[in-house]
Coordinates of C-alpha atoms and ligand atoms in Angstrom, one line a residue:
X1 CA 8.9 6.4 27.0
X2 CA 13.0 5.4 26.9
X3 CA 14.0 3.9 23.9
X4 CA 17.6 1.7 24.1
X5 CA 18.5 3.0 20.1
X6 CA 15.8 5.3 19.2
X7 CA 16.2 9.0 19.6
X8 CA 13.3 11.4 19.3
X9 CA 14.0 14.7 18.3
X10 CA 13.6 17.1 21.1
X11 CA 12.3 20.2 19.2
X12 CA 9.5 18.1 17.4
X13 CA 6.4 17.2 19.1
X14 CA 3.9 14.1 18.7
X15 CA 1.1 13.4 16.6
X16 CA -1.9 13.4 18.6
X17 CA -5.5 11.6 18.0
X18 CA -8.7 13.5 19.0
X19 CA -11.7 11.5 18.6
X20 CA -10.5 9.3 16.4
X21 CA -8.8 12.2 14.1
X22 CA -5.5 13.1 13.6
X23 CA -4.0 16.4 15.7
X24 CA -0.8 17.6 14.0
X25 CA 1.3 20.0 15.3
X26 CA 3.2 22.3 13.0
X27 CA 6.3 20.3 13.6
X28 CA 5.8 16.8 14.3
X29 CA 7.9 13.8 14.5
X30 CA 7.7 11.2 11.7
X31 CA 9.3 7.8 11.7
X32 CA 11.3 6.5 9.2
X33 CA 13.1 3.3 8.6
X34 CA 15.7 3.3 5.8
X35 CA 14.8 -0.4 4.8
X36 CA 17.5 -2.8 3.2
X37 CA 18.8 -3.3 -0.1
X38 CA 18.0 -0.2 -2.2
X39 CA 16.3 1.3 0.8
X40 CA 18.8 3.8 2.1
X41 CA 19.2 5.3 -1.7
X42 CA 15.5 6.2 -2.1
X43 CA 15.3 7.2 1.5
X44 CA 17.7 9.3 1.6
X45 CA 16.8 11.1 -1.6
X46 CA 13.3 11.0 -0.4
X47 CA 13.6 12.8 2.4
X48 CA 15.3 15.6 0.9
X49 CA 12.2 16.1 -1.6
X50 CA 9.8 15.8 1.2
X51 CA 11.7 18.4 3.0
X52 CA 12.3 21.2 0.6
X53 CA 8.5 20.5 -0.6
X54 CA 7.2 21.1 3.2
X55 CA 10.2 23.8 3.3
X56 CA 8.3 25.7 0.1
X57 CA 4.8 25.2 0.9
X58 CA 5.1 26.7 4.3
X59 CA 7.6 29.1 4.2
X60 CA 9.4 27.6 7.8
X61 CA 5.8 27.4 9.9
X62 CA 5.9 23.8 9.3
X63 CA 8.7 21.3 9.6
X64 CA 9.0 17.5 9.7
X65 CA 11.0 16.3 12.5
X66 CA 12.1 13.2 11.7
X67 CA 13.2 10.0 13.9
X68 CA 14.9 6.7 12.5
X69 CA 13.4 3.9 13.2
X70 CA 15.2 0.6 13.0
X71 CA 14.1 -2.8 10.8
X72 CA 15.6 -5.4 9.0
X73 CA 19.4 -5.2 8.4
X74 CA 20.1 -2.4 10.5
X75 CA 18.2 -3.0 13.6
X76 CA 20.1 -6.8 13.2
X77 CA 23.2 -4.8 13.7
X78 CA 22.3 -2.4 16.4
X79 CA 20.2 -5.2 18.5
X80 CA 22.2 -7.9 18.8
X81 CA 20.7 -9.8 15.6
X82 CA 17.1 -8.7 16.5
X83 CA 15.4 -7.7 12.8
X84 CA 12.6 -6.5 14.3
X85 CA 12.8 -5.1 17.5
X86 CA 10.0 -4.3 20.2
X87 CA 11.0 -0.5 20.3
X88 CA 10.4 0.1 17.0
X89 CA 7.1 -1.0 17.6
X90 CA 6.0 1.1 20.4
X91 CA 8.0 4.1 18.6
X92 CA 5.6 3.8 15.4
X93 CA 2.5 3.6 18.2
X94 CA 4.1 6.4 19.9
X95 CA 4.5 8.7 16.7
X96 CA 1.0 7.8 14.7
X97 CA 2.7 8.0 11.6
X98 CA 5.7 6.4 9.8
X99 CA 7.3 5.7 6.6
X100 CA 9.6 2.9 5.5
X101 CA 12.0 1.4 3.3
X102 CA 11.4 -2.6 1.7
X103 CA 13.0 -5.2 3.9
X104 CA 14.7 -8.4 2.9
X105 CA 12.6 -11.8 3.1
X106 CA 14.0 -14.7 2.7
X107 CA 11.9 -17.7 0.1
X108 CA 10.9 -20.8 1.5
X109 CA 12.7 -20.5 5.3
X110 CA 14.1 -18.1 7.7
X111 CA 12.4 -15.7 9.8
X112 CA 9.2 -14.6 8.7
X113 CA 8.2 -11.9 6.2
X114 CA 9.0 -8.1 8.4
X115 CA 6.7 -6.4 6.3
X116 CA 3.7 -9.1 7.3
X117 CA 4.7 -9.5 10.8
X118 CA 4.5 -5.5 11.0
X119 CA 1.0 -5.3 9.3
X120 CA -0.3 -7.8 11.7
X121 CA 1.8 -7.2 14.9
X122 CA 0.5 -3.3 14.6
X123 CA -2.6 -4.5 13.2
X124 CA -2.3 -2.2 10.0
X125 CA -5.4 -3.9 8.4
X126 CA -6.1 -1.8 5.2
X127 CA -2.8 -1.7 2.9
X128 CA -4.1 1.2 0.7
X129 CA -2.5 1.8 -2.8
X130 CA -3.5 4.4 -5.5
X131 CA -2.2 3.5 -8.7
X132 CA -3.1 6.4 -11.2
X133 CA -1.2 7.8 -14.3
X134 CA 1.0 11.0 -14.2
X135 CA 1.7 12.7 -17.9
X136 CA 4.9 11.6 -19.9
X137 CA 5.2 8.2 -17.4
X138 CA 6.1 5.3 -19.9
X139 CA 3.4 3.2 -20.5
X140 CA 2.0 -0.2 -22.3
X141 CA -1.5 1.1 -22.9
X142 CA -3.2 3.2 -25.8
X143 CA -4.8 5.3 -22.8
X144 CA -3.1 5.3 -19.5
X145 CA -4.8 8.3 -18.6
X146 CA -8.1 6.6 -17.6
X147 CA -6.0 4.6 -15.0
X148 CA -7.0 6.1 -11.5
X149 CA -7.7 3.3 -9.0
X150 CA -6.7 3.2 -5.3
X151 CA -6.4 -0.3 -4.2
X152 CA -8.0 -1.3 -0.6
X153 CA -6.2 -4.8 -0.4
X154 CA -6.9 -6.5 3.5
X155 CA -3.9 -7.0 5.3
X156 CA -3.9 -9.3 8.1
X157 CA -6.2 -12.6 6.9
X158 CA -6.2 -14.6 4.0
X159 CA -3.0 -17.4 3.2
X160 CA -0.5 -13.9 4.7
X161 CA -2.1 -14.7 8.2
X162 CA 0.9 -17.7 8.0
X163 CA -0.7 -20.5 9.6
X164 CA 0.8 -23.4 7.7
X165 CA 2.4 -26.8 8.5
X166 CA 5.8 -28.2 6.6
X167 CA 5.6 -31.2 4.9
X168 CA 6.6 -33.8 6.8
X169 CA 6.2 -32.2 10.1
X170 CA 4.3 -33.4 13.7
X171 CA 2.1 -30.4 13.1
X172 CA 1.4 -31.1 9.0
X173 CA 0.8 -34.9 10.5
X174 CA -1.5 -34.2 12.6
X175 CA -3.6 -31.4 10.9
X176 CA -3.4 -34.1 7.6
X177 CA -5.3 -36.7 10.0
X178 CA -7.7 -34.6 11.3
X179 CA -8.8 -33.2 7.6
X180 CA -8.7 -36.4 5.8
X181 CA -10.2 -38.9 8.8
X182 CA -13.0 -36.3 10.7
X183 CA -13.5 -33.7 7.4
X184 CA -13.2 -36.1 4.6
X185 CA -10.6 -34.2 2.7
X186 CA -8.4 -35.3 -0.1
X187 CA -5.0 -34.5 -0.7
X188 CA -1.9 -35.8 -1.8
X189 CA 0.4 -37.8 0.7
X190 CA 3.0 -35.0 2.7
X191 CA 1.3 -31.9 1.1
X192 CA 2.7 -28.8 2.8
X193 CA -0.4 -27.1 4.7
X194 CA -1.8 -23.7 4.6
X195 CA -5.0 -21.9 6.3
X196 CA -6.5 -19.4 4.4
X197 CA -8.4 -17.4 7.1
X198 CA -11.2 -14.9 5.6
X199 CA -13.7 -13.1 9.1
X200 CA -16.9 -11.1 8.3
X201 CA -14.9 -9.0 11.1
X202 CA -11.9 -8.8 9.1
X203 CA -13.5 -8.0 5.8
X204 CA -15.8 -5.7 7.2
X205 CA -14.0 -3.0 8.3
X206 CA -11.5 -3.2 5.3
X207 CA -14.4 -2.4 3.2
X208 CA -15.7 0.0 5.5
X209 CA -12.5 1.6 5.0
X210 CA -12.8 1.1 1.4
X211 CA -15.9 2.8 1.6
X212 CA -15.7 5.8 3.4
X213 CA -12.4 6.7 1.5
X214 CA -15.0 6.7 -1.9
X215 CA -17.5 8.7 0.0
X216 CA -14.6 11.5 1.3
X217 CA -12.5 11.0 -2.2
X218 CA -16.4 11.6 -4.2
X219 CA -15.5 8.7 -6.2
X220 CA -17.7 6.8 -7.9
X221 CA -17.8 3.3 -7.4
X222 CA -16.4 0.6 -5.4
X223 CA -15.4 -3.1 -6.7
X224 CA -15.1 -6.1 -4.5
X225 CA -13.0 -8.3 -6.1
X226 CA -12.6 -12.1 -4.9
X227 CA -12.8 -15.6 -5.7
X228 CA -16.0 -16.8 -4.8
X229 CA -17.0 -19.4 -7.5
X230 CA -14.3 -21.2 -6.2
X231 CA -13.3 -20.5 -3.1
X232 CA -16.9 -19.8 -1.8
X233 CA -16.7 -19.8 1.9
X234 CA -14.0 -17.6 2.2
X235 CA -13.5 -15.2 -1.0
X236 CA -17.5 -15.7 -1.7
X237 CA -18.0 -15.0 2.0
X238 CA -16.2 -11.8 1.3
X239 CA -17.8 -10.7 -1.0
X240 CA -21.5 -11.3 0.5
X241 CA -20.2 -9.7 4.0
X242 CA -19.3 -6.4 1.5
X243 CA -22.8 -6.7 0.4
X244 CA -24.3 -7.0 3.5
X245 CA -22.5 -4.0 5.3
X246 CA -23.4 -2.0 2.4
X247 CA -26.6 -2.1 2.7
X248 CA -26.2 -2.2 6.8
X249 CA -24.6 0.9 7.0
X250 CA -24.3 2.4 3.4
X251 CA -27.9 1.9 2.1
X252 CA -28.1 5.9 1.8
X253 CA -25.3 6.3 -0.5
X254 CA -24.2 3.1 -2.3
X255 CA -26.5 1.6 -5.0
X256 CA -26.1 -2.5 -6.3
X257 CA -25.2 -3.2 -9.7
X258 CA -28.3 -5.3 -9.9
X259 CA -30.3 -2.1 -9.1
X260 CA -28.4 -0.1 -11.3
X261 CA -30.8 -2.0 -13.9
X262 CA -33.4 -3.2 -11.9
X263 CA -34.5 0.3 -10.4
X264 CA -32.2 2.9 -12.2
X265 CA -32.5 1.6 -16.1
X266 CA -28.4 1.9 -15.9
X267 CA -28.2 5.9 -15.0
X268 CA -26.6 6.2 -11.8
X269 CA -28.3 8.4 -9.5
X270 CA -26.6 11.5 -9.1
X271 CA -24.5 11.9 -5.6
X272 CA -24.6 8.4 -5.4
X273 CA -21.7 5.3 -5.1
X274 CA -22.2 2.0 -7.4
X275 CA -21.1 -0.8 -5.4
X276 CA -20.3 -3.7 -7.5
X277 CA -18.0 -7.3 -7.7
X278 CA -16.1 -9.0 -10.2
X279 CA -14.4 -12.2 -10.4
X280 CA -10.2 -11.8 -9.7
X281 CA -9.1 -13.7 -12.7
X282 CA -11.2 -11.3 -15.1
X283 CA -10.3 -8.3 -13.2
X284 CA -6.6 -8.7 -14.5
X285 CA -8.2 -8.2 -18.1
X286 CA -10.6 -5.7 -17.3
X287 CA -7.8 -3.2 -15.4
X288 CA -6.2 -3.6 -18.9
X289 CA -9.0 -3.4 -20.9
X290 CA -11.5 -0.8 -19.5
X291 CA -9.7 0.8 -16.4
X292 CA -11.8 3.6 -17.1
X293 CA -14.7 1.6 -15.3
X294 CA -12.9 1.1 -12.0
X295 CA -12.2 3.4 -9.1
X296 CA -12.0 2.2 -5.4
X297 CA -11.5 -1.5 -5.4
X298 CA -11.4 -3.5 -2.2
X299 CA -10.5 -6.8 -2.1
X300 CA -8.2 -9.8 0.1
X301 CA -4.6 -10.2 0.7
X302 CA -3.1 -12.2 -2.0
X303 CA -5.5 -11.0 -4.4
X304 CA -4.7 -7.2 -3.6
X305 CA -1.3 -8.2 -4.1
X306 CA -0.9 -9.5 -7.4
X307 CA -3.1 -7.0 -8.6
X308 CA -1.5 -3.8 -7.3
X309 CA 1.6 -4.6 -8.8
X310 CA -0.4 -5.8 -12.0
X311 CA -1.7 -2.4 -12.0
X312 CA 1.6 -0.6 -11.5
X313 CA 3.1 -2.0 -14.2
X314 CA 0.4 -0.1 -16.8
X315 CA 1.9 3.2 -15.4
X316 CA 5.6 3.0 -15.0
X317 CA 6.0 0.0 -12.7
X318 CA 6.6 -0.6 -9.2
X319 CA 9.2 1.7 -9.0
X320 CA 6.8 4.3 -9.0
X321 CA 3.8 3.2 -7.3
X322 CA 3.1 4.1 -3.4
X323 CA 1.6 2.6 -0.7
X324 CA 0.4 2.3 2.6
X325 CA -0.8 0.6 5.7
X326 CA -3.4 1.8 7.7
X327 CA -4.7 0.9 11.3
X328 CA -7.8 3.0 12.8
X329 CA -4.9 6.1 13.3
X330 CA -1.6 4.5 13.0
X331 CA -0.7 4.4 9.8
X332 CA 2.7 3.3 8.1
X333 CA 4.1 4.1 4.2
X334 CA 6.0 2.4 2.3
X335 CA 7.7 2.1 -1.2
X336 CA 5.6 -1.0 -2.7
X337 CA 8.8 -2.3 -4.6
X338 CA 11.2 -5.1 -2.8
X339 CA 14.7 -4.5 -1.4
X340 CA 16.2 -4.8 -5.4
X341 CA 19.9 -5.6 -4.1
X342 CA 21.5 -6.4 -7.2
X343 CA 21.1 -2.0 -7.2
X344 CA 21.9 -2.0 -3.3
X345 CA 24.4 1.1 -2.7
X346 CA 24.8 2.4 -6.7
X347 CA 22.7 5.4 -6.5
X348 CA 20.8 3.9 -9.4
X349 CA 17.3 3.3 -8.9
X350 CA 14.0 5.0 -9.1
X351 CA 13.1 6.8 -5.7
X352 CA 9.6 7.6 -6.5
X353 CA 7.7 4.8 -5.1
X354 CA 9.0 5.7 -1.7
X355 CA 8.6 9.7 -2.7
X356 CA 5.3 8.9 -3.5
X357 CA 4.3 7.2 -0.5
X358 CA 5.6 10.0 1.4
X359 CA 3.2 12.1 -1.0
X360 CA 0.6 10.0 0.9
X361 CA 1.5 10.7 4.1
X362 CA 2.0 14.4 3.7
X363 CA -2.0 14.3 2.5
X364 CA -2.5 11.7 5.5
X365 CA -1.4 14.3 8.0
X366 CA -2.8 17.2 6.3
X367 CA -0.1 19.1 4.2
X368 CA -1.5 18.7 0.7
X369 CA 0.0 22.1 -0.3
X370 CA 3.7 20.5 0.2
X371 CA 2.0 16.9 -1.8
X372 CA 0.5 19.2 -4.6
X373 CA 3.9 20.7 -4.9
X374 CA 5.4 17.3 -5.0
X375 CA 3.0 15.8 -7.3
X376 CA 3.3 18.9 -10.1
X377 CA 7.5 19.0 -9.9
X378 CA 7.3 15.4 -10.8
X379 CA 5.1 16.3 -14.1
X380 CA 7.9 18.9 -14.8
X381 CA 10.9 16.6 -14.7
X382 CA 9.3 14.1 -16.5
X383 CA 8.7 16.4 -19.3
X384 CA 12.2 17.6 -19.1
X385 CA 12.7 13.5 -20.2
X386 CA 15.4 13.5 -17.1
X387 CA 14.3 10.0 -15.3
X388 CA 16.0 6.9 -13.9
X389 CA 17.3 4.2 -15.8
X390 CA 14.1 2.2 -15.3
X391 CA 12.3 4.6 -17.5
X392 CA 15.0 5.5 -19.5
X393 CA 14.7 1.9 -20.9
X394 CA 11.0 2.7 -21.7
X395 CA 11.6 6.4 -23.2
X396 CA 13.5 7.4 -26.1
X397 CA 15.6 10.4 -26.6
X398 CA 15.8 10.6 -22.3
X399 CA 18.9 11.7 -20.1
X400 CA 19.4 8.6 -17.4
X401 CA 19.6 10.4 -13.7
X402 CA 21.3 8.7 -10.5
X403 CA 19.0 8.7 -7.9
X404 CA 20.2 11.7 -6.0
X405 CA 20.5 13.3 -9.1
X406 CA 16.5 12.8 -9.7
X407 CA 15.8 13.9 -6.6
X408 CA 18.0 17.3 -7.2
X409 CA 16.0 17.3 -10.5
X410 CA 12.4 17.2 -8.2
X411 CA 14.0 19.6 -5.3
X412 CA 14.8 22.4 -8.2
X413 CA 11.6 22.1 -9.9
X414 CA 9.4 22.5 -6.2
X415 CA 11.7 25.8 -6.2
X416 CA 11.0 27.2 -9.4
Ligands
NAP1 P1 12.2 -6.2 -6.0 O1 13.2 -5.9 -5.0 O2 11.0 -5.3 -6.0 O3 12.9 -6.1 -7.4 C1 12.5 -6.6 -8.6 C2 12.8 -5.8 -9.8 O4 11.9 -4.6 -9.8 C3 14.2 -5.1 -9.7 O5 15.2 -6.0 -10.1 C4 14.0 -4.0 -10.7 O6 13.9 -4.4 -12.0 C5 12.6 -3.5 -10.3 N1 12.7 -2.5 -9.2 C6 12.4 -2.7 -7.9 N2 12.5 -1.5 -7.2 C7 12.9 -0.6 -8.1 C8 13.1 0.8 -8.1 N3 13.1 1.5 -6.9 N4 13.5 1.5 -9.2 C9 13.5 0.8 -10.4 N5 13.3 -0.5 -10.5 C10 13.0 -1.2 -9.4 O7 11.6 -7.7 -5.9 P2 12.4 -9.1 -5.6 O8 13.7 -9.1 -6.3 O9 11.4 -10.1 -5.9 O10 12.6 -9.0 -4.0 C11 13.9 -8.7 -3.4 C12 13.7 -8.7 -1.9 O11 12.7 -7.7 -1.5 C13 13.1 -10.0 -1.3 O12 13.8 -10.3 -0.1 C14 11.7 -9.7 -1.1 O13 11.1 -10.5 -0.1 C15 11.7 -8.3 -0.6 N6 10.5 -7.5 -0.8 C16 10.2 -6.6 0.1 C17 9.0 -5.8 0.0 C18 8.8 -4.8 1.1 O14 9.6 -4.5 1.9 N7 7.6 -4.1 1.1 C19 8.2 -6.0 -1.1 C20 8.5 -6.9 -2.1 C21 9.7 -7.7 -1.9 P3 15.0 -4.6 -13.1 O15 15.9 -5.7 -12.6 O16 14.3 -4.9 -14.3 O17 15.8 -3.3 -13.2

């Protein structure tokens, strides 16, 4: 494939998929696009720690070869004021596996949100996001330890699918007649439109996903979290197609909650998943509350949303929580965080959302020596107090690091 911008590097190789599982050579090409804003900061200090992680861990058998992908901003400037250009696309199909910087959306007008039109142009269904505690992060709670949750939030229904009509418009018109003359609907006069589409299809295989990562991960219970007393055809419906395909094609290893008592007098059944729901609105108290009691969670766009960041906050904010989105193979990281550009070019802000994401991806592909590496240098430096000034704020008696300085901070720990 000939890309107009894109460059691949000629001594990496590609990612392949064998049966559904990923084949990765010992140097393969990995995607990355800087991102707007903040982005080129944490990327660029990211990619150094990912480096001299892979660097230690494998001694110069293994290295990432990396490729720049182009979104947002950048791509504007080097496609003639395309922000999200075709190649790119076909680049991230080509290579399996990327990572990315946030991107600028604008509120209330302009083009579309990147990110979204990525998750659903590439069809990235499951946007996955482990939120768990690591020692000496600042916190709110009396025990942020028993935080360890990873977040299966769907990614291409719900209102983010973006079919909505302006107030006002033909469109909004003509939708407003149909829904208030054939359907019997009531609304107010010129209310802006939105369709909030929720599939057995679509739910399915995100809590498949959901799933399976609990069965490979031995965790022990799954949480599908909605608003069905409310919304009952499309959060309820949710919920009931989890249910279903649990017992469809889970009945082995998941047990109900209603079993739990019924069959089990509350003792879990050892080797076994508890598969369970709970209402979104309480969910927000119980992640507070008893976090302890909640592991993988799977649940709808919006919802996912507000609660992954909700969930971030209780151990050191979005600046430090990862993510990603996942297809059946393809799969693209990301820092969870937005493009911050008040901090845009100061060397300022917290790289570890990004870093961390690229912690997933190094596990994605296979390289959990160069994560674990990752993962126990960050333990280090935050013991050593040394942080950015978002957690400086948070911690007394700590030395506030630039971004590149943080990353030095990491890089020299991963060599000690
Ligand atoms: P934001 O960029 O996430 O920033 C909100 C605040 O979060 C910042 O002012 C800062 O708090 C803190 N923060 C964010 N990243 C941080 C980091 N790396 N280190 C330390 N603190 C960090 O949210 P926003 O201002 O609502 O959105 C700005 C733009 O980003 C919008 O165009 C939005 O659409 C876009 N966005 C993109 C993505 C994405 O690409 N995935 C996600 C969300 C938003 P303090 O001011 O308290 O220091």
């Amino acid at each position: 494939m000939s890309y107009q911008q894109i460059r691949l590097p000629e001594n990496g190789k590609l990612i392949g998929v064998k049966n559904g599982k990923l084949d990765v050579p010992d140097n393969p090409i990995l995607g990355f696009v800087e991102g707007d804003g903040i982005g080129p900061d944490i990327m660029r200090a990211s990619l150094r720690v990912w480096d001299a992680a892979v660097a230690q861990a494998y001694q110069g058998r293994r290295k990432v070869h990396w490729c720049e992908l182009f979104m947002g901003e950048k791509a504007a400037g080097l496609y003639e004021g395309d922000f999200f250009p075709g190649e790119t696309l076909d680049a991230i199909r080509q290579l399996t596996v990327a990572i990315k910087g946030p991107l600028t959306t604008p509120v209330g007008g302009g083009f579309r949100s990147l990110n979204v039109s990525l998750r659903q142009e590439m069809d990235l269904y499951a946007c996955v996001r482990p939120v768990r505690y690591h020692d000496g992060v600042p916190s709110p709670l009396r025990r942020p330890e028993e935080i360890d949750v990873v977040i299966f939030r769907e990614n291409t229904e719900d209102v983010y699918a973006g079919i909505e009509y302006e107030s006002g418009s033909d469109a909004n018109r003509k939708l407003a007649d149909f829904l208030r003359n054939e359907m019997g609907a009531r609304f107010f006069e010129d209310a802006g439109l939105g369709v909030k589409p929720i599939s057995p299809a679509g739910s399915k295989r995100l809590i498949r996903k959901a799933i399976q990562y609990a069965i490979d991960h031995n965790r022990k219970s799954v949480t599908l979290v909605h608003k069905g007393n409310i919304m009952k055809y499309t959060e309820g419906a949710f919920r009931n197609w989890g249910y279903e395909l649990a017992r469809e094609e889970f009945g082995d290893i998941l047990v109900l909650e209603d079993d739990l008592w019924n069959l089990h007098d509350g003792v879990m059944p050892q080797g076994k998943i508890l598969i369970k729901d709970r209402i979104a609105d309480i969910m927000f108290q119980l992640l507070q509350l008893r976090p302890a009691e909640f592991d993988v969670i799977a649940t709808m766009n919006l919802n996912g949303d507000y609660l992954s960041d909700a969930l971030a906050a209780e151990v050191g904010g979005v600046g430090i929580a990862p993510g990603a989105n996942i297809a059946d193979s393809v799969a693209v990281f990301e820092a969870t965080h937005g493009t911050a550009p008040k901090y845009a070019n100061q060397n300022k802000v917290n790289p570890s959302s990004l870093m961390f994401s690229g912690v997933m991806m190094l596990e994605y592909i296979g390289w959990n020596r160069a994560a674990e590496l990752i993962n126990r240098a960050f333990v280090e430096v935050m013991k050593q107090r040394t942080v950015t000034y978002d957690f400086a704020r948070l911690m007394d008696g700590s030395t506030t690091l630039s971004t590149s300085d943080f990353a030095d901070a990491l890089i020299a720990r991963i060599h000690a």
